[in-house]
Amino acid sequence: MKIIKKIHISLLFLMFIGLFLALGFLYKRFDLTSDKRYTLTENTKRLLEKIDEPMVIDVYLEGDFPADFKQLQAETMSLLDEFKRINSNITYTLVDPIKEKLSQDTLQAMGMSPSALRVEKDGMSSQIILFPYATIKYKGYGQTVPLIISQAGITGDEQMAKSIENLEYGFISAMDKLTAEHLKSVGILTNQKELNRLEMFSLANRIIQSYNFGPIFPKDSQSLTLQDLPNLKRYDAILIAKPRKAFTDKEKITIDQYIMNGGKTLWAIDQVNAEMDTLLRSSKILAYPNDLNLTDLLFSYGVRINSGIIKDIKSPSYINLQVGSIQGNAQNARVPWVYFPMGFSLNNNPITKNINPVSFQFPTSIDTLDTPEVKKTILYQSSLYTALQGVPSYISLEEAKISTKDSTYSYEYNKGPKIMAVLLEGKFTSAYKDRIESFGIKNFLNQSKKNKMIVISDGDIARNQVIKGQPLPLGFDYSTGITYGNEEFLINALDYLLDDHGLMLLRNRTVQMRMLNKPLLVLDKSYWQWLNLCVPLVLVCMIGGIIIFVRRKKFSK
């Protein structure tokens, strides 16, 4: 009786535990995956716990679409469920924009671009329009989160895997900006003949979605001085995009002290004067050095921008060029242009991971120097088959008509990889330390605390094309129709420079997607169908036969 009573108590206890679990009073999730894909980082948890008012998330992934998108929907819901368990202020709903009859203009005004997907079903081909985005609303403000990674040259399965990898970062980055007490500020210098408003339109439009953004005007309207330093300190980062006028010592010492006081900088510098617009009009230009008087300043931080133009014969961008004519009609074609090398992601850096190749225009090489307290990380470099063209020298469009295949192993292209963009992190030493210019300056700093900057040897990397007075998206080449990753790279660069919580490291997260071998699946389809049909039947017959045999043997006695 005692044993039976103990069994009853144990069963009753297990029933209560099951009831509690079913009602959701008790919850424990065990992540048994090798890559810990269902485990949130500590930074993510801390940020979620800061949300003190209702946060509403609308996920536009509801509707009749293929299995790949159903998987993305399931992964998104799983992530948001985990967010809700950490903070009950977070709620989400799935929205079908087609069923809700939301106009494309409304969705595009919210920052959503349509994705056209071709679907094969029952021998019929059809096209469906998707808006794979989510919107987050918090305290009267909103953010739009893209759920699909846009990257050229990858398969659909790879795109889905990369999109799932990016989910946590996409949501947390948007939440971080919404929950911040104040938006960080990004300024752009305007007194060095930098890129104008139309040329910077696309990048500026992206920056203002996440940061306060505006031009920096000197007090004397001519050049920066130390009187502008208090105003400069109001900006968390400054962007120096394609300056064409040499910096004075007063301007340099002002920027230097801004950096020493913790200001972040993104340099996009043309060390050589060579303009593609001029080349297309005249077919030949003279490239010559562009002395901006920045060598000593950047040298003290750990880099030097040279004046030799990089020519990459293995990874060039393309330009649209007239290659002949038939009966007086011009024949145009895409041709590789070695002066526009493409940059590919290196070592899965969070700044460059999962974006399209970046197009550089007439970049020059960057040398990194031995500065022990500054860590250098190469973001982009040319291929092994690189040549350096000294300046002054002529550049002609005729070079694009020469077959690059015949010159792949030419003696000219043997200089090896050359750096085009580099990240610097550490304690920077002032370029004016122990120099007479620093004497008498109040609160002059010889060294910065831990700081970050990015140096790019191409000013045009930030310039969008302008056609008939209308700016195009940054990275889109009107003549070839190719979209490069320039805009995403620069936005990621600013995000990294201004990231105080280590959230950008989430972009390095790797999720192992166990994809089916589709060709093998098609070949062995019949085998697995018959196996799945017959094995259960055989097992049922065997178990039934064993039971009948045992019962007959038992009761025949």
Coordinates of C-alpha atoms in Angstrom, one line a residue:
M1 CA 0.0 0.0 0.0
K2 CA 2.8 2.4 0.9
I3 CA 4.4 1.8 -2.5
I4 CA 1.1 2.4 -4.3
K5 CA 0.6 5.6 -2.3
K6 CA 4.1 6.9 -3.2
I7 CA 3.4 6.1 -6.9
H8 CA 0.1 8.1 -6.7
I9 CA 1.9 11.1 -5.1
S10 CA 4.6 11.0 -7.8
L11 CA 2.0 10.8 -10.6
L12 CA 0.1 13.7 -9.0
F13 CA 3.3 15.8 -8.7
L14 CA 4.1 15.1 -12.4
M15 CA 0.6 16.1 -13.4
F16 CA 0.9 19.4 -11.6
I17 CA 4.3 20.1 -13.2
G18 CA 2.8 19.3 -16.6
L19 CA -0.1 21.6 -15.9
F20 CA 2.2 24.5 -14.9
L21 CA 4.3 24.0 -18.0
A22 CA 1.2 23.9 -20.2
L23 CA -0.2 27.1 -18.7
G24 CA 3.2 28.8 -19.2
F25 CA 3.9 29.4 -15.5
L26 CA 7.2 27.7 -15.7
Y27 CA 9.4 28.1 -18.7
K28 CA 12.9 26.8 -19.4
R29 CA 14.5 26.8 -22.8
F30 CA 17.5 24.6 -23.5
D31 CA 19.6 25.5 -26.6
L32 CA 21.2 22.3 -27.7
T33 CA 22.5 23.7 -31.1
S34 CA 26.3 23.8 -31.6
D35 CA 26.2 27.4 -32.7
K36 CA 23.9 28.6 -29.9
R37 CA 21.5 30.1 -32.5
Y38 CA 18.7 30.4 -30.0
T39 CA 20.8 32.0 -27.2
L40 CA 20.6 35.8 -26.9
T41 CA 23.8 37.7 -26.1
E42 CA 24.2 39.5 -22.7
N43 CA 24.3 42.8 -24.5
T44 CA 20.9 42.0 -26.2
K45 CA 19.4 41.0 -22.8
R46 CA 20.6 44.2 -21.2
L47 CA 19.1 46.4 -23.9
L48 CA 15.8 44.5 -23.9
E49 CA 15.5 45.0 -20.1
K50 CA 15.7 48.8 -20.6
I51 CA 12.4 48.9 -22.5
D52 CA 10.0 50.5 -20.0
E53 CA 6.9 51.2 -22.2
P54 CA 5.0 49.2 -24.8
M55 CA 6.9 48.4 -27.9
V56 CA 4.9 47.2 -30.9
I57 CA 6.5 45.2 -33.7
D58 CA 4.7 44.5 -37.0
V59 CA 6.2 41.7 -39.1
Y60 CA 5.2 41.8 -42.8
L61 CA 5.8 38.1 -43.3
E62 CA 2.3 36.7 -43.4
G63 CA 0.7 35.3 -46.6
D64 CA 1.0 32.6 -49.2
F65 CA 4.7 32.3 -50.0
P66 CA 7.4 29.6 -50.5
A67 CA 8.9 27.4 -47.7
D68 CA 12.1 29.4 -47.5
F69 CA 10.1 32.5 -46.4
K70 CA 8.1 30.3 -44.0
Q71 CA 11.4 29.3 -42.4
L72 CA 12.4 33.0 -42.1
Q73 CA 8.9 33.7 -40.6
A74 CA 9.4 30.9 -38.0
E75 CA 12.9 32.1 -37.1
T76 CA 11.7 35.7 -36.7
M77 CA 8.8 34.6 -34.5
S78 CA 11.1 32.5 -32.4
L79 CA 13.4 35.4 -31.8
L80 CA 10.6 37.8 -31.0
D81 CA 9.0 35.2 -28.6
E82 CA 12.4 35.2 -26.8
F83 CA 12.3 39.0 -26.6
K84 CA 8.8 38.9 -25.1
R85 CA 9.8 36.4 -22.4
I86 CA 12.6 38.8 -21.3
N87 CA 10.4 41.9 -21.4
S88 CA 6.6 41.7 -21.5
N89 CA 6.4 45.3 -22.9
I90 CA 7.3 43.8 -26.3
T91 CA 4.4 42.5 -28.5
Y92 CA 4.4 41.6 -32.2
T93 CA 1.9 40.8 -34.9
L94 CA 2.1 39.2 -38.3
V95 CA 0.8 41.4 -41.1
D96 CA -0.3 40.4 -44.6
P97 CA 0.0 43.6 -46.6
I98 CA -1.9 42.1 -49.5
K99 CA -4.8 41.0 -47.3
E100 CA -4.8 44.3 -45.4
K101 CA -4.8 46.1 -48.8
L102 CA -1.9 48.3 -47.9
S103 CA -0.7 50.3 -50.9
Q104 CA 2.9 50.0 -52.1
D105 CA 3.3 53.8 -51.9
T106 CA 2.4 53.6 -48.2
L107 CA 4.8 50.7 -47.6
Q108 CA 7.6 52.4 -49.5
A109 CA 7.1 55.6 -47.6
M110 CA 7.8 53.5 -44.5
G111 CA 11.2 52.5 -46.0
M112 CA 10.1 49.1 -47.5
S113 CA 11.1 48.2 -51.0
P114 CA 9.1 45.4 -52.7
S115 CA 10.7 42.1 -53.6
A116 CA 9.4 40.3 -56.6
L117 CA 9.5 36.5 -56.2
R118 CA 8.8 33.9 -59.0
V119 CA 7.1 30.8 -57.8
E120 CA 6.6 27.5 -59.6
K121 CA 3.5 25.6 -58.6
D122 CA 1.7 22.7 -60.4
G123 CA 3.6 23.5 -63.6
M124 CA 2.5 27.1 -63.5
S125 CA 4.8 30.1 -63.0
S126 CA 3.6 33.2 -61.2
Q127 CA 5.1 36.2 -59.5
I128 CA 4.3 37.4 -56.0
I129 CA 5.3 40.7 -54.4
L130 CA 6.7 40.6 -50.9
F131 CA 7.7 43.2 -48.3
P132 CA 10.1 41.3 -46.0
Y133 CA 10.3 44.0 -43.3
A134 CA 9.3 44.6 -39.8
T135 CA 8.4 48.0 -38.2
I136 CA 9.1 48.9 -34.5
K137 CA 7.0 51.6 -32.7
Y138 CA 8.1 52.9 -29.4
K139 CA 7.2 56.1 -27.6
G140 CA 5.8 57.7 -30.7
Y141 CA 8.9 56.9 -32.9
G142 CA 9.5 54.2 -35.4
Q143 CA 12.2 52.2 -37.1
T144 CA 12.0 49.8 -40.2
V145 CA 14.0 46.6 -40.1
P146 CA 14.8 44.7 -43.3
L147 CA 14.5 41.0 -42.8
I148 CA 16.3 39.9 -46.1
I149 CA 20.0 40.5 -46.8
S150 CA 20.5 42.0 -50.2
Q151 CA 23.8 40.6 -51.6
A152 CA 24.7 39.7 -55.1
G153 CA 26.4 36.5 -56.2
I154 CA 24.9 34.2 -53.6
T155 CA 22.3 31.4 -53.9
G156 CA 18.8 31.7 -52.4
D157 CA 19.8 29.2 -49.6
E158 CA 22.8 31.3 -48.7
Q159 CA 20.8 34.5 -48.8
M160 CA 18.2 32.9 -46.4
A161 CA 21.0 31.7 -44.1
K162 CA 22.6 35.2 -44.0
S163 CA 19.3 36.8 -43.4
I164 CA 18.6 34.6 -40.4
E165 CA 22.1 35.3 -39.0
N166 CA 21.3 39.0 -39.2
L167 CA 17.9 38.9 -37.5
E168 CA 19.1 39.6 -33.9
Y169 CA 21.4 42.5 -35.0
G170 CA 18.7 44.0 -37.2
F171 CA 16.1 44.1 -34.4
I172 CA 18.5 45.0 -31.6
S173 CA 20.2 47.8 -33.6
A174 CA 16.8 49.4 -34.3
M175 CA 15.7 49.0 -30.7
D176 CA 19.0 50.6 -29.4
K177 CA 18.3 53.7 -31.5
L178 CA 14.7 53.9 -30.3
T179 CA 15.5 53.5 -26.6
A180 CA 18.5 55.8 -26.6
E181 CA 17.9 58.9 -24.4
H182 CA 19.2 61.1 -27.3
L183 CA 20.3 60.3 -30.8
K184 CA 24.0 60.5 -31.5
S185 CA 25.2 63.2 -33.9
V186 CA 27.2 63.0 -37.1
G187 CA 28.7 66.1 -38.7
I188 CA 30.2 66.7 -42.1
L189 CA 32.9 69.2 -42.9
T190 CA 32.0 71.8 -45.4
N191 CA 34.9 74.2 -45.7
Q192 CA 37.3 72.1 -47.7
K193 CA 35.3 71.9 -50.9
E194 CA 33.9 68.5 -50.0
L195 CA 31.1 66.7 -51.8
N196 CA 28.1 68.9 -52.3
R197 CA 24.5 68.3 -51.2
L198 CA 23.3 66.5 -54.3
E199 CA 26.4 64.2 -54.4
M200 CA 25.9 63.3 -50.7
F201 CA 22.0 63.1 -50.9
S202 CA 21.7 59.3 -50.7
L203 CA 24.2 58.8 -47.9
A204 CA 22.8 61.8 -45.9
N205 CA 19.3 60.4 -46.3
R206 CA 20.4 57.1 -44.7
I207 CA 22.3 58.7 -41.9
I208 CA 19.4 60.9 -40.8
Q209 CA 17.3 57.7 -40.3
S210 CA 19.5 56.8 -37.3
Y211 CA 21.5 59.9 -36.3
N212 CA 21.3 63.6 -36.0
F213 CA 23.1 64.8 -39.1
G214 CA 24.2 68.2 -40.3
P215 CA 27.0 70.3 -41.8
I216 CA 29.7 71.9 -39.7
F217 CA 30.1 75.6 -40.4
P218 CA 33.2 77.4 -39.0
K219 CA 32.6 80.6 -37.0
D220 CA 34.6 82.7 -39.4
S221 CA 33.0 81.0 -42.4
Q222 CA 36.4 80.3 -43.9
S223 CA 38.3 77.6 -41.9
L224 CA 38.1 75.7 -38.6
T225 CA 39.9 77.1 -35.6
L226 CA 40.2 76.1 -32.0
Q227 CA 37.2 78.5 -31.4
D228 CA 35.1 75.9 -33.3
L229 CA 36.3 73.0 -31.0
P230 CA 33.4 73.3 -28.5
N231 CA 30.9 73.1 -31.4
L232 CA 32.8 70.3 -32.9
K233 CA 32.6 68.3 -29.7
R234 CA 28.8 68.3 -30.0
Y235 CA 29.2 65.7 -32.7
D236 CA 30.0 62.1 -31.8
A237 CA 31.5 61.5 -35.2
I238 CA 32.5 63.6 -38.2
L239 CA 32.6 62.7 -41.9
I240 CA 35.4 64.1 -44.1
A241 CA 34.3 63.2 -47.6
K242 CA 36.5 64.1 -50.6
P243 CA 38.1 67.4 -49.5
R244 CA 39.7 69.2 -52.4
K245 CA 41.3 72.1 -50.5
A246 CA 44.5 71.7 -48.4
F247 CA 44.0 71.8 -44.7
T248 CA 45.7 74.6 -42.7
D249 CA 47.6 74.0 -39.5
K250 CA 44.8 75.7 -37.6
E251 CA 42.2 73.3 -39.1
K252 CA 44.4 70.3 -38.5
I253 CA 45.1 71.1 -34.8
T254 CA 41.3 71.6 -34.3
I255 CA 40.5 68.2 -35.8
D256 CA 43.4 66.7 -33.9
Q257 CA 42.1 67.9 -30.6
Y258 CA 38.6 66.8 -31.5
I259 CA 40.0 63.3 -31.9
M260 CA 42.1 63.5 -28.7
N261 CA 38.8 64.4 -26.9
G262 CA 37.1 61.2 -28.1
G263 CA 35.6 62.3 -31.4
K264 CA 35.2 59.5 -34.1
T265 CA 36.3 60.3 -37.6
L266 CA 35.6 58.7 -41.0
W267 CA 38.1 59.9 -43.6
A268 CA 37.3 59.4 -47.4
I269 CA 40.4 61.0 -49.0
D270 CA 41.5 61.4 -52.6
Q271 CA 45.2 61.7 -52.7
V272 CA 45.2 62.0 -56.5
N273 CA 43.1 64.3 -58.7
A274 CA 41.4 62.1 -61.3
E275 CA 37.7 62.5 -62.2
M276 CA 35.8 59.9 -64.2
D277 CA 33.3 62.5 -65.5
T278 CA 36.1 64.5 -67.1
L279 CA 37.6 61.3 -68.5
L280 CA 34.3 60.3 -70.2
R281 CA 34.1 63.7 -71.8
S282 CA 37.7 64.0 -73.1
S283 CA 38.8 60.3 -73.3
K284 CA 42.1 61.2 -71.7
I285 CA 43.1 63.0 -68.5
L286 CA 46.2 63.9 -66.6
A287 CA 46.1 62.4 -63.0
Y288 CA 48.2 64.4 -60.6
P289 CA 48.9 64.5 -56.8
N290 CA 46.3 66.2 -54.6
D291 CA 48.3 67.6 -51.7
L292 CA 45.8 68.0 -48.8
N293 CA 48.5 68.6 -46.2
L294 CA 47.3 65.7 -44.1
T295 CA 50.3 63.4 -44.2
D296 CA 51.8 64.4 -40.8
L297 CA 48.3 64.2 -39.1
L298 CA 47.4 60.7 -40.4
F299 CA 51.0 59.6 -39.9
S300 CA 50.8 60.2 -36.2
Y301 CA 47.6 58.1 -36.0
G302 CA 49.3 55.1 -37.7
V303 CA 48.6 55.4 -41.5
R304 CA 50.0 57.0 -44.6
I305 CA 48.0 57.5 -47.9
N306 CA 50.3 57.2 -50.9
S307 CA 49.8 58.8 -54.3
G308 CA 50.2 55.7 -56.5
I309 CA 46.9 54.8 -58.2
I310 CA 45.8 51.2 -57.6
K311 CA 45.1 49.2 -60.8
D312 CA 43.5 45.8 -60.1
I313 CA 43.2 43.4 -63.1
K314 CA 41.6 40.5 -61.2
S315 CA 38.7 42.3 -59.4
P316 CA 37.8 45.4 -61.5
S317 CA 34.4 47.2 -61.6
Y318 CA 32.7 47.6 -64.9
I319 CA 32.0 50.7 -67.0
N320 CA 29.7 51.2 -70.0
L321 CA 31.8 52.2 -73.0
Q322 CA 31.5 52.5 -76.7
V323 CA 33.4 49.6 -78.2
G324 CA 32.5 50.1 -81.9
S325 CA 29.8 51.0 -84.3
I326 CA 27.7 49.2 -86.9
Q327 CA 26.4 51.4 -89.8
G328 CA 26.9 54.5 -87.8
N329 CA 25.2 53.1 -84.7
A330 CA 27.3 53.1 -81.6
Q331 CA 27.8 49.7 -79.9
N332 CA 28.2 49.9 -76.2
A333 CA 29.3 47.2 -73.8
R334 CA 30.3 46.6 -70.2
V335 CA 34.1 46.5 -70.0
P336 CA 36.3 46.0 -67.0
W337 CA 38.0 49.1 -65.7
V338 CA 41.2 48.4 -63.7
Y339 CA 41.2 51.8 -62.1
F340 CA 37.9 51.0 -60.3
P341 CA 38.9 48.0 -58.1
M342 CA 36.2 46.2 -56.2
G343 CA 36.5 45.5 -52.5
F344 CA 35.4 42.2 -51.0
S345 CA 34.7 41.3 -47.4
L346 CA 37.8 40.2 -45.4
N347 CA 37.7 37.9 -42.4
N348 CA 34.0 38.4 -41.8
N349 CA 34.5 41.8 -40.3
P350 CA 31.2 43.2 -38.9
I351 CA 31.5 46.3 -41.0
T352 CA 31.9 44.5 -44.3
K353 CA 30.1 41.2 -43.7
N354 CA 27.1 40.3 -45.9
I355 CA 27.1 43.3 -48.2
N356 CA 27.7 43.7 -51.9
P357 CA 31.3 44.3 -53.2
V358 CA 32.3 48.0 -52.8
S359 CA 33.4 50.0 -55.9
F360 CA 36.4 52.2 -55.5
Q361 CA 37.3 55.0 -58.0
F362 CA 41.0 55.7 -58.6
P363 CA 42.0 54.7 -55.0
T364 CA 45.6 54.9 -53.8
S365 CA 47.4 52.6 -51.5
I366 CA 47.5 53.0 -47.7
D367 CA 50.5 52.0 -45.6
T368 CA 50.0 51.1 -41.9
L369 CA 52.7 52.2 -39.5
D370 CA 54.2 50.7 -36.3
T371 CA 52.1 52.4 -33.6
P372 CA 51.9 49.9 -30.8
E373 CA 48.8 51.4 -29.0
V374 CA 46.7 51.4 -32.2
K375 CA 45.3 48.3 -33.7
K376 CA 44.9 48.2 -37.5
T377 CA 42.2 46.1 -39.2
I378 CA 42.2 46.0 -43.0
L379 CA 38.6 46.4 -44.3
Y380 CA 39.3 46.4 -48.0
Q381 CA 42.3 45.7 -50.2
S382 CA 43.0 44.9 -53.8
S383 CA 43.7 41.5 -55.2
L384 CA 47.1 39.9 -55.7
Y385 CA 47.3 41.1 -59.3
T386 CA 47.7 44.8 -58.6
A387 CA 49.7 47.5 -60.3
L388 CA 50.6 50.9 -59.0
Q389 CA 50.6 53.8 -61.4
G390 CA 52.7 56.8 -60.4
V391 CA 51.5 60.4 -60.8
P392 CA 51.5 62.7 -62.7
S393 CA 50.5 60.4 -65.5
Y394 CA 47.9 60.1 -68.2
I395 CA 44.8 57.9 -68.0
S396 CA 43.0 57.0 -71.2
L397 CA 39.8 55.2 -72.0
E398 CA 41.7 53.2 -74.6
E399 CA 43.1 51.1 -71.8
A400 CA 39.6 49.7 -71.1
K401 CA 39.6 48.2 -74.7
I402 CA 42.7 46.1 -74.1
S403 CA 41.9 42.6 -73.1
T404 CA 42.7 42.0 -69.5
K405 CA 42.9 38.2 -69.9
D406 CA 46.2 38.6 -71.9
S407 CA 47.7 40.7 -69.1
T408 CA 46.7 38.7 -66.0
Y409 CA 50.2 37.5 -65.3
S410 CA 51.9 40.6 -66.7
Y411 CA 55.0 41.9 -64.9
E412 CA 53.1 45.1 -64.3
Y413 CA 50.4 43.5 -62.0
N414 CA 52.7 41.9 -59.5
K415 CA 52.6 44.4 -56.6
G416 CA 50.3 42.2 -54.4
P417 CA 47.3 43.4 -52.3
K418 CA 47.2 47.1 -51.5
I419 CA 45.1 48.5 -48.7
M420 CA 42.2 50.8 -49.7
A421 CA 40.3 51.0 -46.3
V422 CA 41.5 50.4 -42.8
L423 CA 40.0 50.6 -39.3
L424 CA 42.2 52.1 -36.5
E425 CA 41.4 51.4 -32.8
G426 CA 43.3 52.4 -29.7
K427 CA 44.9 55.4 -28.1
F428 CA 45.9 58.0 -30.7
T429 CA 48.9 60.3 -30.2
S430 CA 48.5 63.9 -31.1
A431 CA 50.3 65.1 -34.2
Y432 CA 51.1 68.3 -32.3
K433 CA 52.6 66.7 -29.2
D434 CA 55.8 68.5 -28.3
R435 CA 55.3 70.9 -31.2
I436 CA 55.4 74.7 -30.9
E437 CA 51.9 75.0 -32.2
S438 CA 50.5 73.3 -29.1
F439 CA 52.1 75.8 -26.7
G440 CA 49.6 78.1 -25.0
I441 CA 46.6 76.0 -26.0
K442 CA 44.3 75.6 -23.0
N443 CA 43.5 71.9 -22.0
F444 CA 45.7 70.6 -24.9
L445 CA 45.7 66.8 -24.9
N446 CA 48.7 64.7 -26.0
Q447 CA 46.9 61.4 -26.3
S448 CA 43.3 60.2 -26.6
K449 CA 41.5 57.6 -24.6
K450 CA 40.5 54.5 -26.5
N451 CA 39.1 55.8 -29.8
K452 CA 38.3 54.7 -33.3
M453 CA 38.6 56.0 -36.8
I454 CA 38.3 54.7 -40.4
V455 CA 40.5 55.8 -43.3
I456 CA 39.5 55.2 -46.9
S457 CA 41.8 56.2 -49.8
D458 CA 38.9 57.2 -52.1
G459 CA 36.6 60.2 -51.7
D460 CA 34.2 59.1 -54.4
I461 CA 33.1 56.1 -52.3
A462 CA 30.6 58.4 -50.7
R463 CA 29.4 60.1 -53.8
N464 CA 26.1 59.1 -55.5
Q465 CA 25.6 59.7 -59.2
V466 CA 23.4 62.6 -60.2
I467 CA 21.4 62.2 -63.5
K468 CA 19.6 65.2 -64.9
G469 CA 19.7 66.9 -61.5
Q470 CA 18.3 63.8 -59.7
P471 CA 20.5 62.0 -57.2
L472 CA 20.6 58.2 -57.5
P473 CA 21.0 55.7 -54.6
L474 CA 24.6 55.5 -53.5
G475 CA 26.4 52.5 -55.0
F476 CA 24.1 52.3 -58.1
D477 CA 25.8 52.7 -61.4
Y478 CA 23.4 54.2 -63.9
S479 CA 25.3 53.1 -67.0
T480 CA 25.7 49.4 -66.1
G481 CA 22.8 48.9 -63.8
I482 CA 25.0 47.3 -61.2
T483 CA 24.5 48.1 -57.5
Y484 CA 27.5 48.1 -55.3
G485 CA 27.7 48.0 -51.5
N486 CA 29.1 51.5 -50.9
E487 CA 26.1 52.8 -49.0
E488 CA 25.9 49.8 -46.7
F489 CA 29.6 49.9 -46.0
L490 CA 29.6 53.5 -45.0
I491 CA 26.5 53.1 -42.8
N492 CA 28.1 50.1 -41.1
A493 CA 31.3 52.0 -40.7
L494 CA 29.4 54.8 -38.8
D495 CA 27.5 52.3 -36.8
Y496 CA 30.7 50.6 -35.7
L497 CA 32.4 53.9 -34.8
L498 CA 29.4 55.0 -32.7
D499 CA 28.6 51.5 -31.2
D500 CA 29.2 51.8 -27.4
H501 CA 27.5 48.5 -26.5
G502 CA 29.3 46.0 -28.8
L503 CA 26.1 45.4 -30.8
M504 CA 28.0 45.4 -34.1
L505 CA 29.6 42.1 -33.0
L506 CA 26.2 40.5 -33.6
R507 CA 26.9 40.8 -37.3
N508 CA 29.7 38.3 -36.9
R509 CA 27.3 35.7 -35.7
T510 CA 27.2 32.6 -37.8
V511 CA 24.3 30.2 -38.1
Q512 CA 24.9 26.8 -39.5
M513 CA 22.0 26.0 -41.9
R514 CA 21.6 22.3 -42.5
M515 CA 20.3 22.5 -46.1
L516 CA 19.0 19.5 -48.0
N517 CA 20.9 18.3 -51.0
K518 CA 18.2 19.2 -53.5
P519 CA 19.6 17.4 -56.6
L520 CA 20.1 14.2 -54.6
L521 CA 16.6 14.6 -53.1
V522 CA 15.1 14.7 -56.6
L523 CA 17.1 11.6 -57.7
D524 CA 16.2 9.5 -54.6
K525 CA 12.7 10.8 -54.2
S526 CA 10.9 7.5 -55.0
Y527 CA 13.3 5.5 -52.8
W528 CA 12.5 7.7 -49.7
Q529 CA 8.8 7.8 -50.4
W530 CA 8.6 4.0 -50.5
L531 CA 10.9 3.7 -47.5
N532 CA 8.7 6.0 -45.4
L533 CA 5.6 4.2 -46.6
C534 CA 6.7 0.6 -46.1
V535 CA 8.9 0.8 -42.9
P536 CA 6.1 1.9 -40.6
L537 CA 3.8 -0.8 -42.0
V538 CA 6.4 -3.5 -41.6
L539 CA 7.1 -2.4 -38.0
V540 CA 3.4 -2.4 -37.1
C541 CA 3.0 -5.9 -38.6
M542 CA 6.1 -7.1 -36.7
I543 CA 4.9 -5.7 -33.4
G544 CA 1.4 -7.0 -33.9
G545 CA 2.7 -10.4 -34.8
I546 CA 4.9 -10.5 -31.7
I547 CA 2.0 -9.5 -29.4
I548 CA -0.3 -12.1 -31.0
F549 CA 2.4 -14.8 -30.6
V550 CA 3.0 -13.9 -26.9
R551 CA -0.8 -13.8 -26.1
R552 CA -1.4 -17.2 -27.7
K553 CA 1.6 -18.7 -25.9
K554 CA 0.5 -17.2 -22.6
F555 CA -3.3 -18.1 -22.7
S556 CA -2.9 -21.5 -24.5
K557 CA -1.6 -22.8 -21.1

